[in-house]
mmCIF file of N, CA and C in Angstrom:
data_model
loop_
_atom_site.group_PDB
_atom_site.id
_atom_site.type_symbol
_atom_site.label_atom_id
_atom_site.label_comp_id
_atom_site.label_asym_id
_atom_site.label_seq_id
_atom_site.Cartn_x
_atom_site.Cartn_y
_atom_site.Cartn_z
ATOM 1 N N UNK A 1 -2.667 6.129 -12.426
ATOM 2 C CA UNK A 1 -3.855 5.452 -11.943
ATOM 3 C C UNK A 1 -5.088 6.092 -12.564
ATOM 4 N N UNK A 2 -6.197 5.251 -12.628
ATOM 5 C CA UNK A 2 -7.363 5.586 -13.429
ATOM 6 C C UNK A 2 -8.354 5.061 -12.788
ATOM 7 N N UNK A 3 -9.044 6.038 -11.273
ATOM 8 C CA UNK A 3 -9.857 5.601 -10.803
ATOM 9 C C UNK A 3 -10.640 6.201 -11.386
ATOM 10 N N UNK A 4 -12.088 5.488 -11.522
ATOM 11 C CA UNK A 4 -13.259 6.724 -12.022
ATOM 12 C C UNK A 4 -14.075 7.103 -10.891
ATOM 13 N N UNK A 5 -14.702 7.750 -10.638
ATOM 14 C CA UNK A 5 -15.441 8.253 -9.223
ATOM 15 C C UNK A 5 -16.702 8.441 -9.754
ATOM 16 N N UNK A 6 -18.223 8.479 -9.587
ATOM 17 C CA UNK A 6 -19.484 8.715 -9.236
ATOM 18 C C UNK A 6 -19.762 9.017 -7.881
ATOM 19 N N UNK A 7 -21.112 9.392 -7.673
ATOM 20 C CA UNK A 7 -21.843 9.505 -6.532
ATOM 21 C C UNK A 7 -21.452 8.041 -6.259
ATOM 22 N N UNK A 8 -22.020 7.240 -6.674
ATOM 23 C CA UNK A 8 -22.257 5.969 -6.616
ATOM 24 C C UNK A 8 -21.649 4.848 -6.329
ATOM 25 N N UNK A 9 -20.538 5.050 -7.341
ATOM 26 C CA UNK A 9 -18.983 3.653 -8.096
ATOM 27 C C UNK A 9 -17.833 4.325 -8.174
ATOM 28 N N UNK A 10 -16.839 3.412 -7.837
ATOM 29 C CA UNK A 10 -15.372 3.947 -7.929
ATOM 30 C C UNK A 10 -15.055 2.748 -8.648
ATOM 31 N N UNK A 11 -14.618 2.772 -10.095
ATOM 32 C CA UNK A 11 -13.942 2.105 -10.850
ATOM 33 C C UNK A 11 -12.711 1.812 -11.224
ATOM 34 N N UNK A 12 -11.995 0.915 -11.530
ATOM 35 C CA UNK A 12 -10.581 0.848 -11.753
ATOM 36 C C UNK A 12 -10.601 1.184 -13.724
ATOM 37 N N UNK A 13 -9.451 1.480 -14.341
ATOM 38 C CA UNK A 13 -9.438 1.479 -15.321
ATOM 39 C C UNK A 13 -8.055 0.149 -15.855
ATOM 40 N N UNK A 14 -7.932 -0.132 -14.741
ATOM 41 C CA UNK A 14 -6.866 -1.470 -14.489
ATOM 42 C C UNK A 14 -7.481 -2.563 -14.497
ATOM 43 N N UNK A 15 -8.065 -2.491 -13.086
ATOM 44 C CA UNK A 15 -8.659 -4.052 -12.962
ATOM 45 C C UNK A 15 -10.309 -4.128 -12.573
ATOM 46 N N UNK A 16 -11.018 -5.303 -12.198
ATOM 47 C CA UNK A 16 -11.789 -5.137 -12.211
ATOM 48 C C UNK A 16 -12.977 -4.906 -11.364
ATOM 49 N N UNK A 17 -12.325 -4.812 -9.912
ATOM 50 C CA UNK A 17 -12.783 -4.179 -8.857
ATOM 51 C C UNK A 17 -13.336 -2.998 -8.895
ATOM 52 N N UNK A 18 -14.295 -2.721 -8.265
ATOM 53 C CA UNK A 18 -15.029 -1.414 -7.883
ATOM 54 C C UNK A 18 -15.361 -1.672 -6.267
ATOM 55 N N UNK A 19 -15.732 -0.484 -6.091
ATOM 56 C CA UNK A 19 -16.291 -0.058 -4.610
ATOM 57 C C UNK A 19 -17.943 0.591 -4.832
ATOM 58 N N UNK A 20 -18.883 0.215 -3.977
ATOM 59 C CA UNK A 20 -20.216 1.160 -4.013
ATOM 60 C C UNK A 20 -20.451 1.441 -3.232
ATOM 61 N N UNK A 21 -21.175 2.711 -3.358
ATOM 62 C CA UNK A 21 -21.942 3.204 -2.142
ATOM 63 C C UNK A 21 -22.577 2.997 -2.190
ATOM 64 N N UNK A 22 -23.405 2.536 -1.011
ATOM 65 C CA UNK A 22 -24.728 1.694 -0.186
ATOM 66 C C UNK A 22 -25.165 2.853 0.877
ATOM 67 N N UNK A 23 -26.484 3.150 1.143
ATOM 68 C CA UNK A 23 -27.269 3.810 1.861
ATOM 69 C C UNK A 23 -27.526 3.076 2.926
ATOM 70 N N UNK A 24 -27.715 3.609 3.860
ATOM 71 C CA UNK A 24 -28.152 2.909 5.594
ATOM 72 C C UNK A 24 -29.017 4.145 6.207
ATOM 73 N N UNK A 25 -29.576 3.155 7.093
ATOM 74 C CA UNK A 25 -30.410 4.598 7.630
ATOM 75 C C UNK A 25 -29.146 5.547 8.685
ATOM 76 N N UNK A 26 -28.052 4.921 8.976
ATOM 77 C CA UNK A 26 -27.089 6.020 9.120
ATOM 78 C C UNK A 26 -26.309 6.492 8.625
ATOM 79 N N UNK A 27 -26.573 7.210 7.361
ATOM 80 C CA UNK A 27 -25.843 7.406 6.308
ATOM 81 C C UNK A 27 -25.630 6.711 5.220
ATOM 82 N N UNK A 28 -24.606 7.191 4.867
ATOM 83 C CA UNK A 28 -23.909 6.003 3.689
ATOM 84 C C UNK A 28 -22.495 5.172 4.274
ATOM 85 N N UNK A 29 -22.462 4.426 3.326
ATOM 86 C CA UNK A 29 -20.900 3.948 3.392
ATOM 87 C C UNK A 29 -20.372 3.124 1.949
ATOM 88 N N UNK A 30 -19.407 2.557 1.887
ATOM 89 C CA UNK A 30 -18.593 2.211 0.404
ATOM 90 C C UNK A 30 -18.485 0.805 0.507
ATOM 91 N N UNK A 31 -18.681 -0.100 -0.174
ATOM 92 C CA UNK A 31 -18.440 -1.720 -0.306
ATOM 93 C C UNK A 31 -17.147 -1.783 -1.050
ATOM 94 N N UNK A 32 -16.516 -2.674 -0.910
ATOM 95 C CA UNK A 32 -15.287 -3.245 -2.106
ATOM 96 C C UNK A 32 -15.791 -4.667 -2.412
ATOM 97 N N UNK A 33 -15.830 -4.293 -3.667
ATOM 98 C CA UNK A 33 -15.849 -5.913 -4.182
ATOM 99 C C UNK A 33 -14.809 -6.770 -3.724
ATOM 100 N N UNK A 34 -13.812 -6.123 -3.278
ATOM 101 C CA UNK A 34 -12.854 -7.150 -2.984
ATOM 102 C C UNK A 34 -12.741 -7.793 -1.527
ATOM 103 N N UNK A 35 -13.530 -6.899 -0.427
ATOM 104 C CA UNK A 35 -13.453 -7.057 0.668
ATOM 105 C C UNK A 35 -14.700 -6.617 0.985
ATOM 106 N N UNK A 36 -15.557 -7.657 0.935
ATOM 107 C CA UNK A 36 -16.990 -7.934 1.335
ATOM 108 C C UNK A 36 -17.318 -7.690 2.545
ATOM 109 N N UNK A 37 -18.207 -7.014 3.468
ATOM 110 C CA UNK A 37 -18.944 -6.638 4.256
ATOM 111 C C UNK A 37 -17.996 -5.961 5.374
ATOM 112 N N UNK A 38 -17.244 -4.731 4.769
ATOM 113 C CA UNK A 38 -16.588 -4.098 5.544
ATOM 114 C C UNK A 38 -16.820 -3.203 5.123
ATOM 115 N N UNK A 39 -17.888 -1.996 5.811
ATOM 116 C CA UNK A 39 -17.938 -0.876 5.361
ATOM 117 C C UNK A 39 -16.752 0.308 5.350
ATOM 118 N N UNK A 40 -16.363 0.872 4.403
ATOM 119 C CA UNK A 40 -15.556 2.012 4.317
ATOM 120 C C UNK A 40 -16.132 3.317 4.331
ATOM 121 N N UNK A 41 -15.047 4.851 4.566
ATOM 122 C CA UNK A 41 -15.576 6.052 4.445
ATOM 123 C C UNK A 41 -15.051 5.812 2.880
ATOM 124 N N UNK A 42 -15.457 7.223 2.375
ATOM 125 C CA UNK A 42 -15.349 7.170 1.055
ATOM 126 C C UNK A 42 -13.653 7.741 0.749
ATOM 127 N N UNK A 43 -12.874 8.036 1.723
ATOM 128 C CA UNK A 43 -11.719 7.973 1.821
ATOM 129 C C UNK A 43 -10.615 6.755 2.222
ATOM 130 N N UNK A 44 -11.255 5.750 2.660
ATOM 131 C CA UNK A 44 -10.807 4.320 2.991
ATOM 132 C C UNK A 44 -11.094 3.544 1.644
ATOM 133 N N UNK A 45 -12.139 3.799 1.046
ATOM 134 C CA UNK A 45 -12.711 2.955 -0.079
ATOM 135 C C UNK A 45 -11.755 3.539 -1.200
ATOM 136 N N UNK A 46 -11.496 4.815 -1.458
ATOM 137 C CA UNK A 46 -10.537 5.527 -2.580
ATOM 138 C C UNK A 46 -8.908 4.789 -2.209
ATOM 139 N N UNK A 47 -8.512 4.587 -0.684
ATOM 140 C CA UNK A 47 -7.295 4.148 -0.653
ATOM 141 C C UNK A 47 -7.242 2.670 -1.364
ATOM 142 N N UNK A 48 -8.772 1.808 -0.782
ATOM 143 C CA UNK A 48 -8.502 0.643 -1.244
ATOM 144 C C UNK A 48 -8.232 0.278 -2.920
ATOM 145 N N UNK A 49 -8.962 1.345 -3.509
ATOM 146 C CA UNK A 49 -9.212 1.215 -5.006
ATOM 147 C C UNK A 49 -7.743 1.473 -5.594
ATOM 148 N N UNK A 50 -6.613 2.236 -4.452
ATOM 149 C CA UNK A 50 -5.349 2.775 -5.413
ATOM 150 C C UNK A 50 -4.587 1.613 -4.997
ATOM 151 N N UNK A 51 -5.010 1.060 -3.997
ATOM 152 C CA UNK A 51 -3.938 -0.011 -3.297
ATOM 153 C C UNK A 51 -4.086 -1.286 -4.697
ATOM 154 N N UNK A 52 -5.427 -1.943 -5.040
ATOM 155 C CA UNK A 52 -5.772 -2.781 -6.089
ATOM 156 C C UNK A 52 -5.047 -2.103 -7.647
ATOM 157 N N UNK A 53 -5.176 -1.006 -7.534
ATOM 158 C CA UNK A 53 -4.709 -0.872 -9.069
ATOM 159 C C UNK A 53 -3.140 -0.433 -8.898
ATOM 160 N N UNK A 54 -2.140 -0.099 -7.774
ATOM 161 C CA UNK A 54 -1.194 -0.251 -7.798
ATOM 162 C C UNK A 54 -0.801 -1.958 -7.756
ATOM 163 N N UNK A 55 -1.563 -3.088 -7.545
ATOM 164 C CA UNK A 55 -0.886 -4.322 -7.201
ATOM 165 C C UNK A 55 -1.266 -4.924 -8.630
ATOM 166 N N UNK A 56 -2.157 -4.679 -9.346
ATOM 167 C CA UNK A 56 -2.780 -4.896 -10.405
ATOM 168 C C UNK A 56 -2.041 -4.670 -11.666
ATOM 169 N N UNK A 57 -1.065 -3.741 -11.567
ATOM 170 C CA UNK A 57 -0.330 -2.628 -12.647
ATOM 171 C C UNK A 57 1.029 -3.629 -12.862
ATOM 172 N N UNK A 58 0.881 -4.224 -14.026
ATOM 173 C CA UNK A 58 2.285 -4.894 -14.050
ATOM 174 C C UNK A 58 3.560 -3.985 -14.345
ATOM 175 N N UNK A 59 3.743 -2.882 -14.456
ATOM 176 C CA UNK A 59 3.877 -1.914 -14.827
ATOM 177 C C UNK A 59 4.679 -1.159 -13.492
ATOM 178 N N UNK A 60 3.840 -1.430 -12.337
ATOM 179 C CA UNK A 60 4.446 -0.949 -10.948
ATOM 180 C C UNK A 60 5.061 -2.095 -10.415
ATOM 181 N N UNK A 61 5.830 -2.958 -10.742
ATOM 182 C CA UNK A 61 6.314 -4.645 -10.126
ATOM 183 C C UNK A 61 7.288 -4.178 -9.184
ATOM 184 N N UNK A 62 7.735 -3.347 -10.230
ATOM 185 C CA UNK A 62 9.381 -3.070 -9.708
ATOM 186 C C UNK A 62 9.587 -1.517 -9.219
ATOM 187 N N UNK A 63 8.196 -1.287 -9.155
ATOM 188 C CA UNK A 63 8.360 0.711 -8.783
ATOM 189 C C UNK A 63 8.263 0.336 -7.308
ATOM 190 N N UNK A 64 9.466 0.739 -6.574
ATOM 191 C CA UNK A 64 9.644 1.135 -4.664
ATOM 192 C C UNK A 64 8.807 1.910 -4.295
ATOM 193 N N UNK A 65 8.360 3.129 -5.269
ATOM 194 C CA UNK A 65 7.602 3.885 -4.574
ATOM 195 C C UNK A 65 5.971 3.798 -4.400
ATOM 196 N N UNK A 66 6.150 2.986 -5.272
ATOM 197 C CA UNK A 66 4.503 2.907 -5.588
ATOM 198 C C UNK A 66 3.889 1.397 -4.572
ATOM 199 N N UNK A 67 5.391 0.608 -4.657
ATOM 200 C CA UNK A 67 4.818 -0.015 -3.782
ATOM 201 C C UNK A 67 4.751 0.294 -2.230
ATOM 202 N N UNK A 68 5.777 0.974 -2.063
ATOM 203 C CA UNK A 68 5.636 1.741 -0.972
ATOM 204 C C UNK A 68 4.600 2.299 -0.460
ATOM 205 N N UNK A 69 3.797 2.840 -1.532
ATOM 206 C CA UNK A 69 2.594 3.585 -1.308
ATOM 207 C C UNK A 69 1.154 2.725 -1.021
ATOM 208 N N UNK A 70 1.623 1.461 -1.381
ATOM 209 C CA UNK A 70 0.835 0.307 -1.549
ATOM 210 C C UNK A 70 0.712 -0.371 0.038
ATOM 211 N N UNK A 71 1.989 -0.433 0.001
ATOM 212 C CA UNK A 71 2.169 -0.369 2.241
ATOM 213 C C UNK A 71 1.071 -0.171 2.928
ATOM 214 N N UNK A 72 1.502 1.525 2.682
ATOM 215 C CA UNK A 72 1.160 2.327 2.978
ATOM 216 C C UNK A 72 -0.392 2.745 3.562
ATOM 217 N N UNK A 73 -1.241 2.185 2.246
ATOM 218 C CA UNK A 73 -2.223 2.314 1.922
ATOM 219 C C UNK A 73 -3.391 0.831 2.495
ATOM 220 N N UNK A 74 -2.340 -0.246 2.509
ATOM 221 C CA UNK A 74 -2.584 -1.197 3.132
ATOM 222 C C UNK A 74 -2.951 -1.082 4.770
ATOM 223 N N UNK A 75 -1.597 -0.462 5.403
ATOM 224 C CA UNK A 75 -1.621 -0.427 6.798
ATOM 225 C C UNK A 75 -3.057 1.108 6.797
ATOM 226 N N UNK A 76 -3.360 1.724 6.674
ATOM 227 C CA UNK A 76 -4.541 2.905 6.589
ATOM 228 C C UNK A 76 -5.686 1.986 6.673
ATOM 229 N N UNK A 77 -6.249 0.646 6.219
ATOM 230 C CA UNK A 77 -7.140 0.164 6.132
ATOM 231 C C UNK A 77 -7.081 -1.091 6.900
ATOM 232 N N UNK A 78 -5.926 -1.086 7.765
ATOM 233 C CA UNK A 78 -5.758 -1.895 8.669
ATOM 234 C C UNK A 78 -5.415 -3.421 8.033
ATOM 235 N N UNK A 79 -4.735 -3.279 7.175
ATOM 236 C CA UNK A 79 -4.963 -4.753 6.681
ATOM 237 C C UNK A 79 -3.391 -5.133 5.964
ATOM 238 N N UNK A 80 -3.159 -6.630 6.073
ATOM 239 C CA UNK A 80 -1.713 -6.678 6.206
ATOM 240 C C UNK A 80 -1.071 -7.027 4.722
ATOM 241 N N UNK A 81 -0.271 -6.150 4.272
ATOM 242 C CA UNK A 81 -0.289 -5.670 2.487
ATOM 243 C C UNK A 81 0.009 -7.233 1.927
ATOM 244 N N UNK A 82 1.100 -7.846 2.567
ATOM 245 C CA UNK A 82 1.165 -9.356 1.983
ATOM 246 C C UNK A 82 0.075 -10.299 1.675
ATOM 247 N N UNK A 83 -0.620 -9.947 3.101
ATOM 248 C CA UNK A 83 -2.428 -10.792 2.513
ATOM 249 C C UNK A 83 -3.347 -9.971 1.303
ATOM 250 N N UNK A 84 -3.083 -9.021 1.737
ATOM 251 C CA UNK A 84 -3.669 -8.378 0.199
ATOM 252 C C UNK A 84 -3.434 -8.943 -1.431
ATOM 253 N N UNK A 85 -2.046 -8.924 -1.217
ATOM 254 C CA UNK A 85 -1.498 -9.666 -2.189
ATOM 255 C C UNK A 85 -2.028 -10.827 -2.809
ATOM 256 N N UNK A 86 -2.377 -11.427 -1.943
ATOM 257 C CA UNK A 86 -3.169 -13.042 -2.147
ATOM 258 C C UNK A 86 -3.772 -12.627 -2.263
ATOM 259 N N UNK A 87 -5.032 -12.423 -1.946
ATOM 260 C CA UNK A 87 -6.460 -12.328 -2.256
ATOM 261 C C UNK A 87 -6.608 -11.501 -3.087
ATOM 262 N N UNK A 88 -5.754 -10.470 -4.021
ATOM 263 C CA UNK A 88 -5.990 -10.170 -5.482
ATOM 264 C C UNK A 88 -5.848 -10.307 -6.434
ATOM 265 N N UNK A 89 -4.198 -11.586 -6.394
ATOM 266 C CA UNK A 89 -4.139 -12.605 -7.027
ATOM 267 C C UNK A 89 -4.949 -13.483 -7.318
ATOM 268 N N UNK A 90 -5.600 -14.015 -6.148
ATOM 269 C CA UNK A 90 -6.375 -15.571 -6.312
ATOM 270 C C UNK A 90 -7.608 -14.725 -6.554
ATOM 271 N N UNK A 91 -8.260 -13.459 -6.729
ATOM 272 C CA UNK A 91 -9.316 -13.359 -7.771
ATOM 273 C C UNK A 91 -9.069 -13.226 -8.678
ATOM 274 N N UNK A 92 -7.989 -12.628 -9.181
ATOM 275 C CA UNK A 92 -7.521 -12.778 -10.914
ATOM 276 C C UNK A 92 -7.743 -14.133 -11.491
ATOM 277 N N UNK A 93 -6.555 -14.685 -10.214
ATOM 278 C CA UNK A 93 -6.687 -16.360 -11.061
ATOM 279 C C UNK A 93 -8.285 -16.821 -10.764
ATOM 280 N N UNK A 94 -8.835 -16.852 -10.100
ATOM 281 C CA UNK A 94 -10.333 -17.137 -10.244
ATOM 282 C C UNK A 94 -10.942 -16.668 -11.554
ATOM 283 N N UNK A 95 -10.950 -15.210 -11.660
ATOM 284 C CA UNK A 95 -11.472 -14.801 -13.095
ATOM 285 C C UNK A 95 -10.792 -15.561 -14.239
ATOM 286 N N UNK A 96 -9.744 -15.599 -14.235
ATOM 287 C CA UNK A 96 -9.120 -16.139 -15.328
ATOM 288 C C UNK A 96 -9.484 -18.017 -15.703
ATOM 289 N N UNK A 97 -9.560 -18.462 -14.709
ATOM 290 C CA UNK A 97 -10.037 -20.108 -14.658
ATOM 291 C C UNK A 97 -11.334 -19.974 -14.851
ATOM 292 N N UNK A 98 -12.258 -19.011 -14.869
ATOM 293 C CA UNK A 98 -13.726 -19.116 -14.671
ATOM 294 C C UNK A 98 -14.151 -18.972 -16.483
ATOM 295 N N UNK A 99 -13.108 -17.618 -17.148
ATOM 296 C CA UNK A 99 -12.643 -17.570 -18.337
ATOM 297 C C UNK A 99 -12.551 -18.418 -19.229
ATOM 298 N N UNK A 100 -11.697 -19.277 -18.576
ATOM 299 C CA UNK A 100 -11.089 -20.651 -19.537
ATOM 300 C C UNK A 100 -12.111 -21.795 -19.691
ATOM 301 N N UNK A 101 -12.929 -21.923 -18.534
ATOM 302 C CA UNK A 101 -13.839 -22.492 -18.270
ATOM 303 C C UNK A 101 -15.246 -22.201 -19.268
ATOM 304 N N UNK A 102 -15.124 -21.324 -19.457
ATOM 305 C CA UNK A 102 -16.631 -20.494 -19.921
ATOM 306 C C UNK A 102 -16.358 -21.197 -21.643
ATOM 307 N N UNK A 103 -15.103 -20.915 -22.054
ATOM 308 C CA UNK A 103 -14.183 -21.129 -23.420
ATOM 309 C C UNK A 103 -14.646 -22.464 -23.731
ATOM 310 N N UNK A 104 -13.835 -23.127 -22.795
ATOM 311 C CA UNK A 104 -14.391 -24.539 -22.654
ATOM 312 C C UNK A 104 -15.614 -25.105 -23.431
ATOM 313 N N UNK A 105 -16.539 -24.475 -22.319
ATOM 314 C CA UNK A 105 -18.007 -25.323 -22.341
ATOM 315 C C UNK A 105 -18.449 -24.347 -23.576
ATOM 316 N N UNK A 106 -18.176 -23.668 -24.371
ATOM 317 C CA UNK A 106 -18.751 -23.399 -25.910
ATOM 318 C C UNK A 106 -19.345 -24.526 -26.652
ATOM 319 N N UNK A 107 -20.468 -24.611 -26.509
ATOM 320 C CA UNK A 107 -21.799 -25.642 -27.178
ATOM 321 C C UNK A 107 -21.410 -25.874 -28.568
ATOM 322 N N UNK A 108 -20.912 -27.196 -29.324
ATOM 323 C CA UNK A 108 -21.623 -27.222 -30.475
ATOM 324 C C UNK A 108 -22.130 -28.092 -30.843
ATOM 325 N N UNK A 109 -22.457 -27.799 -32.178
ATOM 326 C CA UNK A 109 -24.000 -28.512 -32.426
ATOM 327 C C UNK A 109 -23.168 -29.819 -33.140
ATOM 328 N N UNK A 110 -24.222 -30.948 -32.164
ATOM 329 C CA UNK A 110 -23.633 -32.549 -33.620
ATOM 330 C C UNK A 110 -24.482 -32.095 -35.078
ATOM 331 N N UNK A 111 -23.579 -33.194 -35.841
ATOM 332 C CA UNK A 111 -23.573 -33.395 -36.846
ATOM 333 C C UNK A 111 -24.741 -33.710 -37.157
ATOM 334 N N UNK A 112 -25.321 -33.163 -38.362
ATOM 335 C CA UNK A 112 -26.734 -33.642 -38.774
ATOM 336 C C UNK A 112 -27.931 -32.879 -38.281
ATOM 337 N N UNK A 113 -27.291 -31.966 -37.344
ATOM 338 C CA UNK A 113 -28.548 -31.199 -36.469
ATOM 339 C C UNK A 113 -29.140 -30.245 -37.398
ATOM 340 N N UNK A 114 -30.187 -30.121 -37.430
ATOM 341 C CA UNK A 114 -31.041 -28.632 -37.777
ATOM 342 C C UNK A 114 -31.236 -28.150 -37.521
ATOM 343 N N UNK A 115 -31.540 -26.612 -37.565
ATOM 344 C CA UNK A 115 -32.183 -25.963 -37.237
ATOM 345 C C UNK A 115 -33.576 -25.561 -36.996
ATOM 346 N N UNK A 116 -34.589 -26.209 -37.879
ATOM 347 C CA UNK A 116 -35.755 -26.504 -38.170
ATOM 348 C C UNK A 116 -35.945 -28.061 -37.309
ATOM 349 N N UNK A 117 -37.203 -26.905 -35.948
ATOM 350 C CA UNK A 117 -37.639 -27.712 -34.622
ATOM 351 C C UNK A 117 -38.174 -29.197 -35.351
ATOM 352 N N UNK A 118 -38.789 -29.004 -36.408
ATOM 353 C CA UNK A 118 -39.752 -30.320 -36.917
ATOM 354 C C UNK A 118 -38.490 -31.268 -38.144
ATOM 355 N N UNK A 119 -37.799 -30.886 -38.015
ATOM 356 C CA UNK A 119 -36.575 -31.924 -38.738
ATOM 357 C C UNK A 119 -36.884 -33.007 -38.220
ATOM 358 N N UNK A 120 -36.678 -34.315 -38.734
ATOM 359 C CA UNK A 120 -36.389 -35.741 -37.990
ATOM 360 C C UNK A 120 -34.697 -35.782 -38.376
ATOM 361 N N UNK A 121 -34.819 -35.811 -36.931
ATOM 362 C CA UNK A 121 -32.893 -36.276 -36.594
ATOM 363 C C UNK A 121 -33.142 -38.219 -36.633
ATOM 364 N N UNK A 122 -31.744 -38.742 -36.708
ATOM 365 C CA UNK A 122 -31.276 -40.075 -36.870
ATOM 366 C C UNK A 122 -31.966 -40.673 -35.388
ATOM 367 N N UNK A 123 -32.635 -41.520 -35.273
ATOM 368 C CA UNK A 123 -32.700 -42.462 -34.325
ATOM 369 C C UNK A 123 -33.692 -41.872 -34.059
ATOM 370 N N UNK A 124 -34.759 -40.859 -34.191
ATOM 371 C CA UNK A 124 -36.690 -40.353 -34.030
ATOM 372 C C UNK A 124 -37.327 -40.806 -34.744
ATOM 373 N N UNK A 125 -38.248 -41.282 -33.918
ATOM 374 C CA UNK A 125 -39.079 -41.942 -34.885
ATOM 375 C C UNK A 125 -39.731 -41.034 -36.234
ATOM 376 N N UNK A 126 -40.603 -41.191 -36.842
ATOM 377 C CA UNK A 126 -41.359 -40.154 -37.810
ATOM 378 C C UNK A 126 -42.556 -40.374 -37.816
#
């Protein structure tokens, strides 16, 4: 695993989730991008970040232990590892359709166009 840590950000070197720390006037606490407006300690927020890059890791599909640890790490944050599952899937596939999408709509230029604003294109008057 390849979390990166700051004061600040906990990064994956997997996927593309992070966690931040946010200031309050009672302290601090940790955001997950993945699980919006649930504040974490910065030890809940580190579990969540290993739980995402163990489910993330195609690599761990078939490791017992790691998913085990993934459980594990699930039930610590109170949250039920199968739903996890989904909802880090269906942001992948979100990123990935948003991706394809972006590919997609790549602009090009018709035929005949210029570059030069004062060109007369077909059908302007002059």
């Amino acid at each position: 695993m390849s979390i990166h840590i700051t004061d600040w950000l906990m990064t994956s070197g997997i996927s593309l989730e992070f966690a931040e720390r946010v200031q309050t006037r009672h302290g601090s606490s940790w955001l997950l991008s993945w699980l919006p407006g649930r504040a974490l300690s910065f030890e809940h927020a580190y579990a969540a970040m290993e739980l995402d890059e163990i489910l993330s890791d195609p690599e761990l599909v078939y490791d017992d232990a790691a998913l085990a640890w993934a459980r594990h790490q699930a039930e610590l944050l109170g949250l039920v590892f199968d739903q996890v599952v989904v909802l880090l899937a269906t942001r992948v596939e979100a990123r990935l359709a948003e991706a394809q999408i972006m590919q997609d709509e790549l602009v090009t230029l018709p035929t005949g166009y210029r570059a030069d604003p004062g060109a007369i294109r077909s059908g302007s008057a002059a």
